[in-house]
Amino acid sequence: MPSAFGFRFDNTYRRLPAPLFSDCSPQSVSTPQFVLFNDRLAQEMGLDSKALSAHPEMFTGNAPLEGSEPIAQAYAGHQFGNLTMLGDGRAILLGEHLGDDGQRRDIQLKGAGRTPFSRGGDGRAALGPMLREYLISEALHVLNIPTTRSLAVTATGDSVLRESPLPGAILTRVAASHIRVGTFQYAAGQQDPALLEQLVDYTIARHYPALKGAENKALALFEAVMDQQIDLVVGWMRVGFIHGVLNTDNVTLSGESIDFGPCAFMDSFDPNTVFSSIDRQGRYAYGNQPSITQWNLGRFAETLLGLMDENTDAAIEKATHSLKSFSQRYEEKWHAMMGKKLGLFGSEAEDDALIADLLTWMHEQNADYTNTFRDLINESLPDREQYQSDAFQHWHQRWQARLGRNRKPLASSLCLMRNHNPAVIPRNHLVEQALEAASDNNDLAPTRALLAALADPYADRDIDDPYRQPAAPGERVYQTFCGT
Ligand code: AMP
Ligand code: MG
């Protein structure tokens, strides 16, 4: 029986062994008020969105949701290369909701108060970063990239102290699960093989049920997660997304994007682009995301060695062999993705150079990544000076000739391109402006307008549309902050 508001909780993670979580309740807040409520997601989940939208207190500690059994999850993680004990320091998992669509979804409150894993932190979150997570996760979702979702941002009425007092908020996050590579690192650190095996079985049952009968479950899980992670990073590369903090605690086993801190979308194409203020070495730069994903998968493989083979050398051999296939698997998927961005069907030996030459030209010219690909869809290129150069014209002729050799009509190429090259992305300067207006002046209008503009990112939009413009020199944002 669903409870009030249509929630139907079935909390399987809480039935796993105790070290994996701690019981803990969200704290009460002063005056809960919805800042954003995701009506469409609520409906997708089979919730009574109309009733729920009048009860923001349900997404705080003020009123427990019937059937929820709140916990903070334990996990570790390599942060910028160093292994640390982490856990949900400011997030509380209410439980797993079973939707009418048969999907099991975690419902988590981020910024809900202190937990046993809070270390020195206050367990709270400021409005700006929670709005950023809402905006970016919902944008990625409509861009067809797997991601955790955002059901609501609830203002608490309390202020949180960062460098100055800021309005506090709670994000209601919805995820396929919150199992991370860091969860496995934590479980492996418990020196209890049975615990680790239970986590493997649980993850397989929840995310990869087809692997249940696999001969080597740990290896099969590793390979399946690798494939999901490759698809994910190829999706990010397609739209110019830079996660910003690809620590192992921010890598999910489900393959969803998670934990949007200083993330941002790149304007002009440059593989070295970094926005995060804390990423001084460029470890998580746009162009490093594939190799750092492989590195993170290496840490995941290490946790599974004991289950891959009794003999350590044999286990290392199996894991290494598998991990080495990352590069080839990634390259294949990346080329297929780039081929779609250029409307190519089939593959020709010359395609690699065609793709590489365009990217080199874009880098040299500081060309806008999103707009350049979208401009190619037009029958005649827009009147931009960059497109008049001999170098570009020469590339364009090669590309046109290649399209001419497609076995499918031009209309099919254009359709393919339209579906893989967004017209609108969350431009970083617009995101920053929206968050500032909300946080400093309690003005939600820019956030709402941006959300509306992002709702249908592949639809044609006028070339002069403000949501399509890269930052003007005076608007440019060079750094983004976690704000934790
Ligand atoms: P994140 O940057 O969101 O991936 O968080 C990294 C780690 O820091 C996680 O263990 C979080 O739970 C913890 N953390 C972040 N902000 C806070 C906070 N305000 N209070 C307590 N823990 C926090
Ligand atoms: Mg995290």
PDB file of N, CA and C in Angstrom, residues 5-7 34 37-55 59 151:
ATOM      1  N   PHE A   5       0.918  10.721  -0.046  1.00  0.00           N
ATOM      2  CA  PHE A   5       1.719  11.305  -1.136  1.00  0.00           C
ATOM      3  C   PHE A   5       2.200  10.265  -2.156  1.00  0.00           C
ATOM      4  N   GLY A   6       1.815   9.024  -1.988  1.00  0.00           N
ATOM      5  CA  GLY A   6       2.177   8.006  -2.981  1.00  0.00           C
ATOM      6  C   GLY A   6       3.522   7.353  -2.762  1.00  0.00           C
ATOM      7  N   PHE A   7       4.184   7.633  -1.654  1.00  0.00           N
ATOM      8  CA  PHE A   7       5.469   6.966  -1.409  1.00  0.00           C
ATOM      9  C   PHE A   7       5.247   5.511  -1.063  1.00  0.00           C
ATOM     10  N   PHE A  34       9.340  25.381  -0.354  1.00  0.00           N
ATOM     11  CA  PHE A  34       9.895  24.943  -1.632  1.00  0.00           C
ATOM     12  C   PHE A  34      10.432  26.130  -2.413  1.00  0.00           C
ATOM     13  N   PHE A  37      10.207  22.748  -7.085  1.00  0.00           N
ATOM     14  CA  PHE A  37       9.585  21.434  -6.927  1.00  0.00           C
ATOM     15  C   PHE A  37       9.422  20.842  -8.321  1.00  0.00           C
ATOM     16  N   ASN A  38       9.938  19.659  -8.514  1.00  0.00           N
ATOM     17  CA  ASN A  38       9.971  19.040  -9.846  1.00  0.00           C
ATOM     18  C   ASN A  38       8.707  18.197 -10.070  1.00  0.00           C
ATOM     19  N   ASP A  39       7.705  18.897 -10.521  1.00  0.00           N
ATOM     20  CA  ASP A  39       6.408  18.286 -10.716  1.00  0.00           C
ATOM     21  C   ASP A  39       6.469  17.076 -11.648  1.00  0.00           C
ATOM     22  N   ARG A  40       7.203  17.251 -12.740  1.00  0.00           N
ATOM     23  CA  ARG A  40       7.259  16.187 -13.744  1.00  0.00           C
ATOM     24  C   ARG A  40       7.919  14.927 -13.185  1.00  0.00           C
ATOM     25  N   LEU A  41       9.005  15.118 -12.444  1.00  0.00           N
ATOM     26  CA  LEU A  41       9.679  13.956 -11.851  1.00  0.00           C
ATOM     27  C   LEU A  41       8.774  13.284 -10.817  1.00  0.00           C
ATOM     28  N   ALA A  42       8.091  14.099 -10.023  1.00  0.00           N
ATOM     29  CA  ALA A  42       7.185  13.538  -9.013  1.00  0.00           C
ATOM     30  C   ALA A  42       6.151  12.636  -9.702  1.00  0.00           C
ATOM     31  N   GLN A  43       5.644  13.097 -10.831  1.00  0.00           N
ATOM     32  CA  GLN A  43       4.657  12.290 -11.550  1.00  0.00           C
ATOM     33  C   GLN A  43       5.267  11.019 -12.130  1.00  0.00           C
ATOM     34  N   GLU A  44       6.480  11.171 -12.692  1.00  0.00           N
ATOM     35  CA  GLU A  44       7.176   9.977 -13.224  1.00  0.00           C
ATOM     36  C   GLU A  44       7.340   8.918 -12.144  1.00  0.00           C
ATOM     37  N   MET A  45       7.540   9.382 -10.908  1.00  0.00           N
ATOM     38  CA  MET A  45       7.768   8.465  -9.800  1.00  0.00           C
ATOM     39  C   MET A  45       6.483   7.918  -9.210  1.00  0.00           C
ATOM     40  N   GLY A  46       5.355   8.377  -9.752  1.00  0.00           N
ATOM     41  CA  GLY A  46       4.066   7.890  -9.260  1.00  0.00           C
ATOM     42  C   GLY A  46       3.658   8.548  -7.947  1.00  0.00           C
ATOM     43  N   LEU A  47       4.198   9.733  -7.660  1.00  0.00           N
ATOM     44  CA  LEU A  47       3.841  10.427  -6.423  1.00  0.00           C
ATOM     45  C   LEU A  47       2.640  11.334  -6.674  1.00  0.00           C
ATOM     46  N   ASP A  48       1.976  11.690  -5.589  1.00  0.00           N
ATOM     47  CA  ASP A  48       0.869  12.638  -5.678  1.00  0.00           C
ATOM     48  C   ASP A  48       1.480  14.035  -5.660  1.00  0.00           C
ATOM     49  N   SER A  49       1.868  14.498  -6.841  1.00  0.00           N
ATOM     50  CA  SER A  49       2.678  15.720  -6.886  1.00  0.00           C
ATOM     51  C   SER A  49       1.879  16.930  -6.403  1.00  0.00           C
ATOM     52  N   LYS A  50       0.586  16.932  -6.628  1.00  0.00           N
ATOM     53  CA  LYS A  50      -0.211  18.089  -6.219  1.00  0.00           C
ATOM     54  C   LYS A  50      -0.211  18.210  -4.689  1.00  0.00           C
ATOM     55  N   ALA A  51      -0.475  17.088  -4.037  1.00  0.00           N
ATOM     56  CA  ALA A  51      -0.512  17.112  -2.565  1.00  0.00           C
ATOM     57  C   ALA A  51       0.878  17.426  -2.003  1.00  0.00           C
ATOM     58  N   LEU A  52       1.873  16.779  -2.596  1.00  0.00           N
ATOM     59  CA  LEU A  52       3.233  16.929  -2.069  1.00  0.00           C
ATOM     60  C   LEU A  52       3.736  18.363  -2.210  1.00  0.00           C
ATOM     61  N   SER A  53       3.347  19.024  -3.301  1.00  0.00           N
ATOM     62  CA  SER A  53       3.878  20.355  -3.565  1.00  0.00           C
ATOM     63  C   SER A  53       3.406  21.376  -2.526  1.00  0.00           C
ATOM     64  N   ALA A  54       2.457  20.982  -1.687  1.00  0.00           N
ATOM     65  CA  ALA A  54       2.001  21.886  -0.625  1.00  0.00           C
ATOM     66  C   ALA A  54       2.661  21.535   0.717  1.00  0.00           C
ATOM     67  N   HIS A  55       3.570  20.547   0.716  1.00  0.00           N
ATOM     68  CA  HIS A  55       4.152  20.091   1.995  1.00  0.00           C
ATOM     69  C   HIS A  55       5.673  19.996   1.960  1.00  0.00           C
ATOM     70  N   PHE A  59      10.222  17.112   3.171  1.00  0.00           N
ATOM     71  CA  PHE A  59      11.602  16.954   2.695  1.00  0.00           C
ATOM     72  C   PHE A  59      12.599  17.626   3.637  1.00  0.00           C
ATOM     73  N   LEU A 151      14.417  16.291  -7.082  1.00  0.00           N
ATOM     74  CA  LEU A 151      12.965  16.371  -6.912  1.00  0.00           C
ATOM     75  C   LEU A 151      12.555  17.721  -6.336  1.00  0.00           C
TER      76      LEU A 151
END
